[in-house]
GROMACS .gro file of N, CA and C in nm:
model
  420
    1MET      N    1  10.638   7.385   9.928
    1MET     CA    2  10.765   7.361   9.862
    1MET      C    3  10.746   7.381   9.712
    2THR      N    4  10.838   7.455   9.651
    2THR     CA    5  10.829   7.481   9.508
    2THR      C    6  10.857   7.354   9.428
    3GLN      N    7  10.816   7.355   9.302
    3GLN     CA    8  10.840   7.241   9.214
    3GLN      C    9  10.991   7.217   9.199
    4ASP      N   10  11.068   7.326   9.190
    4ASP     CA   11  11.214   7.316   9.179
    4ASP      C   12  11.273   7.245   9.301
    5MET      N   13  11.228   7.282   9.419
    5MET     CA   14  11.281   7.220   9.542
    5MET      C   15  11.234   7.075   9.554
    6GLN      N   16  11.114   7.045   9.507
    6GLN     CA   17  11.067   6.906   9.508
    6GLN      C   18  11.158   6.821   9.419
    7PHE      N   19  11.191   6.874   9.302
    7PHE     CA   20  11.280   6.802   9.211
    7PHE      C   21  11.417   6.780   9.277
    8LYS      N   22  11.470   6.884   9.341
    8LYS     CA   23  11.600   6.871   9.407
    8LYS      C   24  11.596   6.764   9.517
    9LYS      N   25  11.488   6.757   9.590
    9LYS     CA   26  11.474   6.654   9.695
    9LYS      C   27  11.470   6.515   9.633
   10GLN      N   28  11.403   6.502   9.518
   10GLN     CA   29  11.397   6.373   9.449
   10GLN      C   30  11.536   6.332   9.400
   11VAL      N   31  11.612   6.428   9.347
   11VAL     CA   32  11.749   6.401   9.303
   11VAL      C   33  11.832   6.355   9.422
   12GLU      N   34  11.821   6.427   9.532
   12GLU     CA   35  11.898   6.391   9.652
   12GLU      C   36  11.861   6.251   9.701
   13LYS      N   37  11.733   6.218   9.696
   13LYS     CA   38  11.689   6.084   9.739
   13LYS      C   39  11.752   5.976   9.651
   14LEU      N   40  11.755   5.998   9.520
   14LEU     CA   41  11.820   5.902   9.429
   14LEU      C   42  11.967   5.885   9.463
   15LEU      N   43  12.037   5.997   9.482
   15LEU     CA   44  12.180   5.991   9.514
   15LEU      C   45  12.203   5.924   9.649
   16ASP      N   46  12.115   5.950   9.746
   16ASP     CA   47  12.125   5.884   9.877
   16ASP      C   48  12.112   5.733   9.864
   17GLN      N   49  12.029   5.688   9.769
   17GLN     CA   50  12.005   5.545   9.750
   17GLN      C   51  12.125   5.474   9.688
   18VAL      N   52  12.196   5.542   9.598
   18VAL     CA   53  12.303   5.474   9.523
   18VAL      C   54  12.443   5.505   9.574
   19GLY      N   55  12.458   5.612   9.648
   19GLY     CA   56  12.591   5.650   9.695
   19GLY      C   57  12.600   5.648   9.846
   20ARG      N   58  12.722   5.650   9.894
   20ARG     CA   59  12.743   5.666  10.038
   20ARG      C   60  12.798   5.805  10.062
   21GLU      N   61  12.772   5.857  10.179
   21GLU     CA   62  12.821   5.991  10.212
   21GLU      C   63  12.973   5.992  10.211
   22HIS      N   64  13.029   6.093  10.146
   22HIS     CA   65  13.174   6.111  10.139
   22HIS      C   66  13.229   6.137  10.279
   23ARG      N   67  13.354   6.100  10.300
   23ARG     CA   68  13.415   6.121  10.433
   23ARG      C   69  13.420   6.268  10.473
   24ALA      N   70  13.413   6.360  10.374
   24ALA     CA   71  13.410   6.503  10.404
   24ALA      C   72  13.271   6.549  10.449
   25LYS      N   73  13.175   6.459  10.446
   25LYS     CA   74  13.037   6.483  10.489
   25LYS      C   75  12.964   6.579  10.395
   26HIS      N   76  12.834   6.588  10.417
   26HIS     CA   77  12.752   6.681  10.339
   26HIS      C   78  12.775   6.823  10.392
   27GLN      N   79  12.742   6.921  10.310
   27GLN     CA   80  12.763   7.061  10.346
   27GLN      C   81  12.627   7.128  10.371
   28GLY      N   82  12.565   7.092  10.479
   28GLY     CA   83  12.439   7.153  10.519
   28GLY      C   84  12.335   7.157  10.409
   29VAL      N   85  12.278   7.275  10.387
   29VAL     CA   86  12.172   7.291  10.287
   29VAL      C   87  12.226   7.324  10.149
   30TYR      N   88  12.357   7.330  10.132
   30TYR     CA   89  12.416   7.375  10.006
   30TYR      C   90  12.461   7.261   9.914
   31ALA      N   91  12.521   7.158   9.971
   31ALA     CA   92  12.577   7.052   9.886
   31ALA      C   93  12.580   6.920   9.961
   32SER      N   94  12.569   6.812   9.883
   32SER     CA   95  12.587   6.678   9.937
   32SER      C   96  12.703   6.613   9.863
   33ARG      N   97  12.790   6.549   9.941
   33ARG     CA   98  12.907   6.484   9.884
   33ARG      C   99  12.889   6.332   9.892
   34TYR      N  100  12.915   6.265   9.781
   34TYR     CA  101  12.894   6.121   9.773
   34TYR      C  102  13.014   6.050   9.714
   35VAL      N  103  13.016   5.918   9.738
   35VAL     CA  104  13.102   5.826   9.666
   35VAL      C  105  13.008   5.722   9.606
   36ILE      N  106  13.018   5.703   9.475
   36ILE     CA  107  12.933   5.607   9.405
   36ILE      C  108  13.022   5.501   9.341
   37HIS      N  109  12.987   5.375   9.364
   37HIS     CA  110  13.059   5.265   9.300
   37HIS      C  111  12.979   5.137   9.315
   38VAL      N  112  13.015   5.039   9.234
   38VAL     CA  113  12.958   4.906   9.249
   38VAL      C  114  13.048   4.828   9.343
   39THR      N  115  12.998   4.720   9.400
   39THR     CA  116  13.077   4.637   9.491
   39THR      C  117  13.205   4.592   9.422
   40GLY      N  118  13.317   4.625   9.485
   40GLY     CA  119  13.446   4.588   9.429
   40GLY      C  120  13.494   4.679   9.318
   41GLY      N  121  13.414   4.780   9.283
   41GLY     CA  122  13.450   4.869   9.174
   41GLY      C  123  13.529   4.991   9.219
   42VAL      N  124  13.570   5.069   9.122
   42VAL     CA  125  13.643   5.193   9.146
   42VAL      C  126  13.545   5.299   9.198
   43PRO      N  127  13.577   5.365   9.308
   43PRO     CA  128  13.487   5.469   9.361
   43PRO      C  129  13.499   5.599   9.283
   44PHE      N  130  13.386   5.665   9.265
   44PHE     CA  131  13.382   5.797   9.201
   44PHE      C  132  13.318   5.896   9.296
   45GLU      N  133  13.387   6.008   9.318
   45GLU     CA  134  13.331   6.114   9.400
   45GLU      C  135  13.232   6.195   9.317
   46VAL      N  136  13.125   6.238   9.384
   46VAL     CA  137  13.019   6.317   9.321
   46VAL      C  138  12.976   6.423   9.421
   47MET      N  139  12.958   6.545   9.372
   47MET     CA  140  12.906   6.651   9.457
   47MET      C  141  12.777   6.703   9.395
   48TYR      N  142  12.674   6.716   9.477
   48TYR     CA  143  12.543   6.761   9.433
   48TYR      C  144  12.510   6.894   9.499
   49GLU      N  145  12.484   6.996   9.417
   49GLU     CA  146  12.443   7.127   9.468
   49GLU      C  147  12.292   7.127   9.488
   50LYS      N  148  12.251   7.143   9.613
   50LYS     CA  149  12.109   7.133   9.645
   50LYS      C  150  12.052   7.263   9.702
   51GLY      N  151  12.130   7.368   9.703
   51GLY     CA  152  12.086   7.495   9.760
   51GLY      C  153  11.969   7.557   9.684
   52THR      N  154  11.900   7.648   9.748
   52THR     CA  155  11.782   7.711   9.689
   52THR      C  156  11.817   7.808   9.577
   53LYS      N  157  11.940   7.855   9.572
   53LYS     CA  158  11.978   7.958   9.475
   53LYS      C  159  12.057   7.905   9.356
   54THR      N  160  12.072   7.774   9.346
   54THR     CA  161  12.149   7.716   9.235
   54THR      C  162  12.066   7.608   9.165
   55PRO      N  163  12.100   7.581   9.039
   55PRO     CA  164  12.038   7.466   8.972
   55PRO      C  165  12.083   7.338   9.043
   56PRO      N  166  12.019   7.225   9.014
   56PRO     CA  167  12.058   7.099   9.076
   56PRO      C  168  12.183   7.040   9.010
   57ASN      N  169  12.295   7.107   9.023
   57ASN     CA  170  12.419   7.066   8.957
   57ASN      C  171  12.476   6.939   9.019
   58ILE      N  172  12.521   6.849   8.933
   58ILE     CA  173  12.591   6.728   8.976
   58ILE      C  174  12.731   6.734   8.918
   59TRP      N  175  12.832   6.738   9.007
   59TRP     CA  176  12.972   6.750   8.968
   59TRP      C  177  13.041   6.614   8.978
   60CYS      N  178  13.121   6.581   8.878
   60CYS     CA  179  13.202   6.459   8.878
   60CYS      C  180  13.317   6.478   8.781
   61LEU      N  181  13.401   6.378   8.767
   61LEU     CA  182  13.514   6.388   8.674
   61LEU      C  183  13.466   6.413   8.532
   62ALA      N  184  13.536   6.498   8.460
   62ALA     CA  185  13.498   6.534   8.322
   62ALA      C  186  13.492   6.412   8.231
   63LYS      N  187  13.573   6.313   8.258
   63LYS     CA  188  13.578   6.193   8.174
   63LYS      C  189  13.444   6.120   8.169
   64VAL      N  190  13.359   6.143   8.265
   64VAL     CA  191  13.229   6.076   8.270
   64VAL      C  192  13.138   6.123   8.156
   65THR      N  193  13.162   6.243   8.105
   65THR     CA  194  13.073   6.300   8.003
   65THR      C  195  13.064   6.217   7.877
   66ASP      N  196  13.170   6.144   7.845
   66ASP     CA  197  13.168   6.059   7.725
   66ASP      C  198  13.068   5.945   7.738
   67HIS      N  199  13.017   5.924   7.856
   67HIS     CA  200  12.929   5.810   7.882
   67HIS      C  201  12.788   5.852   7.921
   68VAL      N  202  12.758   5.981   7.907
   68VAL     CA  203  12.625   6.034   7.939
   68VAL      C  204  12.576   6.112   7.818
   69GLU      N  205  12.464   6.071   7.763
   69GLU     CA  206  12.407   6.138   7.645
   69GLU      C  207  12.285   6.222   7.684
   70GLY      N  208  12.274   6.340   7.624
   70GLY     CA  209  12.152   6.419   7.634
   70GLY      C  210  12.129   6.495   7.762
   71VAL      N  211  12.231   6.508   7.847
   71VAL     CA  212  12.216   6.583   7.972
   71VAL      C  213  12.302   6.708   7.961
   72ASP      N  214  12.243   6.826   7.989
   72ASP     CA  215  12.318   6.951   7.984
   72ASP      C  216  12.440   6.941   8.075
   73CYS      N  217  12.552   6.990   8.022
   73CYS     CA  218  12.677   6.975   8.095
   73CYS      C  219  12.775   7.085   8.055
   74GLU      N  220  12.853   7.131   8.151
   74GLU     CA  221  12.965   7.222   8.126
   74GLU      C  222  13.091   7.154   8.178
   75ILE      N  223  13.202   7.178   8.109
   75ILE     CA  224  13.331   7.130   8.156
   75ILE      C  225  13.400   7.245   8.228
   76ASP      N  226  13.448   7.215   8.348
   76ASP     CA  227  13.518   7.313   8.430
   76ASP      C  228  13.663   7.266   8.442
   77ARG      N  229  13.753   7.331   8.369
   77ARG     CA  230  13.894   7.291   8.363
   77ARG      C  231  13.970   7.330   8.490
   78ALA      N  232  14.056   7.242   8.532
   78ALA     CA  233  14.135   7.264   8.653
   78ALA      C  234  14.235   7.378   8.639
   79ASP      N  235  14.275   7.409   8.517
   79ASP     CA  236  14.378   7.512   8.499
   79ASP      C  237  14.331   7.652   8.534
   80ARG      N  238  14.204   7.669   8.562
   80ARG     CA  239  14.154   7.801   8.600
   80ARG      C  240  14.151   7.822   8.753
   81LEU      N  241  14.187   7.719   8.828
   81LEU     CA  242  14.179   7.726   8.973
   81LEU      C  243  14.295   7.806   9.033
   82ASN      N  244  14.268   7.866   9.147
   82ASN     CA  245  14.367   7.938   9.227
   82ASN      C  246  14.438   8.049   9.150
   83ARG      N  247  14.371   8.111   9.057
   83ARG     CA  248  14.431   8.222   8.983
   83ARG      C  249  14.446   8.346   9.070
   84GLU      N  250  14.355   8.361   9.163
   84GLU     CA  251  14.362   8.472   9.260
   84GLU      C  252  14.413   8.415   9.392
   85PRO      N  253  14.508   8.480   9.455
   85PRO     CA  254  14.557   8.431   9.584
   85PRO      C  255  14.441   8.415   9.684
   86GLY      N  256  14.436   8.299   9.746
   86GLY     CA  257  14.332   8.273   9.846
   86GLY      C  258  14.195   8.240   9.789
   87GLN      N  259  14.183   8.232   9.656
   87GLN     CA  260  14.055   8.203   9.591
   87GLN      C  261  14.064   8.067   9.523
   88TYR      N  262  13.984   7.972   9.568
   88TYR     CA  263  13.984   7.838   9.507
   88TYR      C  264  13.929   7.843   9.365
   89GLY      N  265  13.812   7.902   9.346
   89GLY     CA  266  13.759   7.918   9.211
   89GLY      C  267  13.644   7.826   9.175
   90ARG      N  268  13.603   7.740   9.266
   90ARG     CA  269  13.489   7.650   9.246
   90ARG      C  270  13.407   7.648   9.374
   91HIS      N  271  13.296   7.575   9.368
   91HIS     CA  272  13.214   7.556   9.488
   91HIS      C  273  13.304   7.501   9.598
   92SER      N  274  13.296   7.558   9.716
   92SER     CA  275  13.386   7.520   9.825
   92SER      C  276  13.372   7.374   9.867
   93ALA      N  277  13.257   7.312   9.842
   93ALA     CA  278  13.239   7.171   9.879
   93ALA      C  279  13.332   7.080   9.800
   94LEU      N  280  13.373   7.122   9.681
   94LEU     CA  281  13.461   7.041   9.597
   94LEU      C  282  13.605   7.039   9.650
   95GLU      N  283  13.644   7.143   9.716
   95GLU     CA  284  13.783   7.157   9.760
   95GLU      C  285  13.824   7.048   9.859
   96HIS      N  286  13.727   6.987   9.924
   96HIS     CA  287  13.756   6.885  10.026
   96HIS      C  288  13.733   6.743   9.974
   97MET      N  289  13.730   6.729   9.841
   97MET     CA  290  13.711   6.599   9.779
   97MET      C  291  13.833   6.571   9.692
   98PRO      N  292  13.925   6.488   9.739
   98PRO     CA  293  14.054   6.470   9.670
   98PRO      C  294  14.045   6.435   9.522
   99GLN      N  295  13.950   6.352   9.483
   99GLN     CA  296  13.939   6.312   9.343
   99GLN      C  297  13.893   6.427   9.255
  100LEU      N  298  13.816   6.520   9.311
  100LEU     CA  299  13.756   6.628   9.232
  100LEU      C  300  13.825   6.764   9.247
  101ALA      N  301  13.888   6.788   9.359
  101ALA     CA  302  13.935   6.922   9.394
  101ALA      C  303  14.015   6.991   9.284
  102TYR      N  304  14.110   6.921   9.223
  102TYR     CA  305  14.198   6.984   9.124
  102TYR      C  306  14.197   6.911   8.990
  103ALA      N  307  14.086   6.845   8.961
  103ALA     CA  308  14.071   6.773   8.834
  103ALA      C  309  13.981   6.853   8.740
  104ASP      N  310  13.985   6.819   8.611
  104ASP     CA  311  13.886   6.870   8.516
  104ASP      C  312  13.753   6.806   8.554
  105LEU      N  313  13.649   6.888   8.564
  105LEU     CA  314  13.520   6.837   8.610
  105LEU      C  315  13.409   6.861   8.509
  106ALA      N  316  13.308   6.777   8.521
  106ALA     CA  317  13.182   6.797   8.451
  106ALA      C  318  13.082   6.851   8.552
  107LYS      N  319  13.009   6.953   8.510
  107LYS     CA  320  12.898   7.003   8.592
  107LYS      C  321  12.771   6.974   8.513
  108PHE      N  322  12.706   6.863   8.548
  108PHE     CA  323  12.581   6.826   8.483
  108PHE      C  324  12.467   6.906   8.543
  109VAL      N  325  12.372   6.944   8.459
  109VAL     CA  326  12.253   7.017   8.504
  109VAL      C  327  12.130   6.935   8.461
  110PRO      N  328  12.093   6.834   8.539
  110PRO     CA  329  11.981   6.750   8.501
  110PRO      C  330  11.849   6.825   8.507
  111LYS      N  331  11.763   6.793   8.412
  111LYS     CA  332  11.630   6.855   8.407
  111LYS      C  333  11.521   6.757   8.450
  112THR      N  334  11.553   6.627   8.444
  112THR     CA  335  11.457   6.523   8.478
  112THR      C  336  11.525   6.415   8.562
  113LEU      N  337  11.444   6.331   8.626
  113LEU     CA  338  11.501   6.220   8.701
  113LEU      C  339  11.568   6.119   8.606
  114ALA      N  340  11.519   6.112   8.482
  114ALA     CA  341  11.584   6.026   8.383
  114ALA      C  342  11.727   6.075   8.357
  115ASP      N  343  11.748   6.206   8.355
  115ASP     CA  344  11.883   6.261   8.340
  115ASP      C  345  11.972   6.216   8.456
  116VAL      N  346  11.919   6.224   8.576
  116VAL     CA  347  11.996   6.185   8.695
  116VAL      C  348  12.030   6.036   8.688
  117ARG      N  349  11.932   5.956   8.649
  117ARG     CA  350  11.957   5.811   8.636
  117ARG      C  351  12.064   5.782   8.531
  118ALA      N  352  12.067   5.858   8.423
  118ALA     CA  353  12.169   5.840   8.319
  118ALA      C  354  12.309   5.868   8.374
  119ILE      N  355  12.321   5.971   8.456
  119ILE     CA  356  12.450   6.005   8.518
  119ILE      C  357  12.492   5.893   8.613
  120ILE      N  358  12.398   5.848   8.696
  120ILE     CA  359  12.427   5.741   8.792
  120ILE      C  360  12.465   5.612   8.719
  121LYS      N  361  12.394   5.580   8.614
  121LYS     CA  362  12.424   5.459   8.536
  121LYS      C  363  12.566   5.465   8.481
  122ALA      N  364  12.604   5.580   8.426
  122ALA     CA  365  12.739   5.596   8.372
  122ALA      C  366  12.844   5.579   8.482
  123LEU      N  367  12.821   5.638   8.598
  123LEU     CA  368  12.916   5.626   8.708
  123LEU      C  369  12.930   5.481   8.754
  124LYS      N  370  12.819   5.411   8.764
  124LYS     CA  371  12.825   5.271   8.806
  124LYS      C  372  12.895   5.185   8.700
  125ASN      N  373  12.867   5.209   8.573
  125ASN     CA  374  12.934   5.134   8.467
  125ASN      C  375  13.085   5.159   8.469
  126LEU      N  376  13.123   5.284   8.488
  126LEU     CA  377  13.266   5.317   8.492
  126LEU      C  378  13.332   5.263   8.618
  127SER      N  379  13.256   5.253   8.725
  127SER     CA  380  13.309   5.192   8.847
  127SER      C  381  13.343   5.046   8.822
  128GLU      N  382  13.254   4.978   8.750
  128GLU     CA  383  13.275   4.837   8.720
  128GLU      C  384  13.379   4.815   8.611
  129TYR      N  385  13.382   4.906   8.513
  129TYR     CA  386  13.473   4.893   8.398
  129TYR      C  387  13.555   5.023   8.381
  130PRO      N  388  13.646   5.052   8.472
  130PRO     CA  389  13.721   5.178   8.466
  130PRO      C  390  13.808   5.192   8.341
  131GLU      N  391  13.838   5.081   8.277
  131GLU     CA  392  13.917   5.088   8.154
  131GLU      C  393  13.843   5.161   8.042
  132ASN      N  394  13.712   5.183   8.059
  132ASN     CA  395  13.632   5.255   7.958
  132ASN      C  396  13.642   5.407   7.970
  133LEU      N  397  13.713   5.456   8.070
  133LEU     CA  398  13.729   5.601   8.086
  133LEU      C  399  13.805   5.659   7.968
  134LYS      N  400  13.756   5.772   7.918
  134LYS     CA  401  13.824   5.844   7.810
  134LYS      C  402  13.857   5.983   7.861
  135SER      N  403  13.894   6.070   7.772
  135SER     CA  404  13.942   6.202   7.812
  135SER      C  405  13.832   6.300   7.850
  136GLY      N  406  13.709   6.281   7.814
  136GLY     CA  407  13.602   6.377   7.844
  136GLY      C  408  13.573   6.467   7.726
  137ARG      N  409  13.456   6.528   7.726
  137ARG     CA  410  13.413   6.616   7.617
  137ARG      C  411  13.505   6.735   7.603
  138ALA      N  412  13.505   6.789   7.483
  138ALA     CA  413  13.577   6.915   7.462
  138ALA      C  414  13.510   7.025   7.541
  139SER      N  415  13.581   7.128   7.571
  139SER     CA  416  13.527   7.240   7.649
  139SER      C  417  13.401   7.294   7.583
  140SER      N  418  13.298   7.316   7.664
  140SER     CA  419  13.172   7.369   7.610
  140SER      C  420  13.141   7.505   7.664
   0.00000   0.00000   0.00000
């Protein structure tokens, strides 16, 4: 197993520990869908790209970016979706996640497990204190 795939497995293990599988289920070897929240908190959907041909992207609401420092991230605006008839415009695993499907999203690209933990920490904090949500980073 390559070092890249070992890292992806470690990321998946962390997400498996803190999240529950989304009702849309995981997407085979390509993506895992999760719901992350604290007990009694607001649930946040998260999609993790685990395929061999993609970076270990973690997708969530764009508003989360204001609460994560130092992790590479791109904002994917919802206004670019469905521009071509029959073309969704994002990873197909996102289309079946109601909170994420047509929202502005953050695509985090963690390089270390500390990056992944920072994303998880932000999601859990926002689950407990949803009033702290802001608008999200400017387009990058």
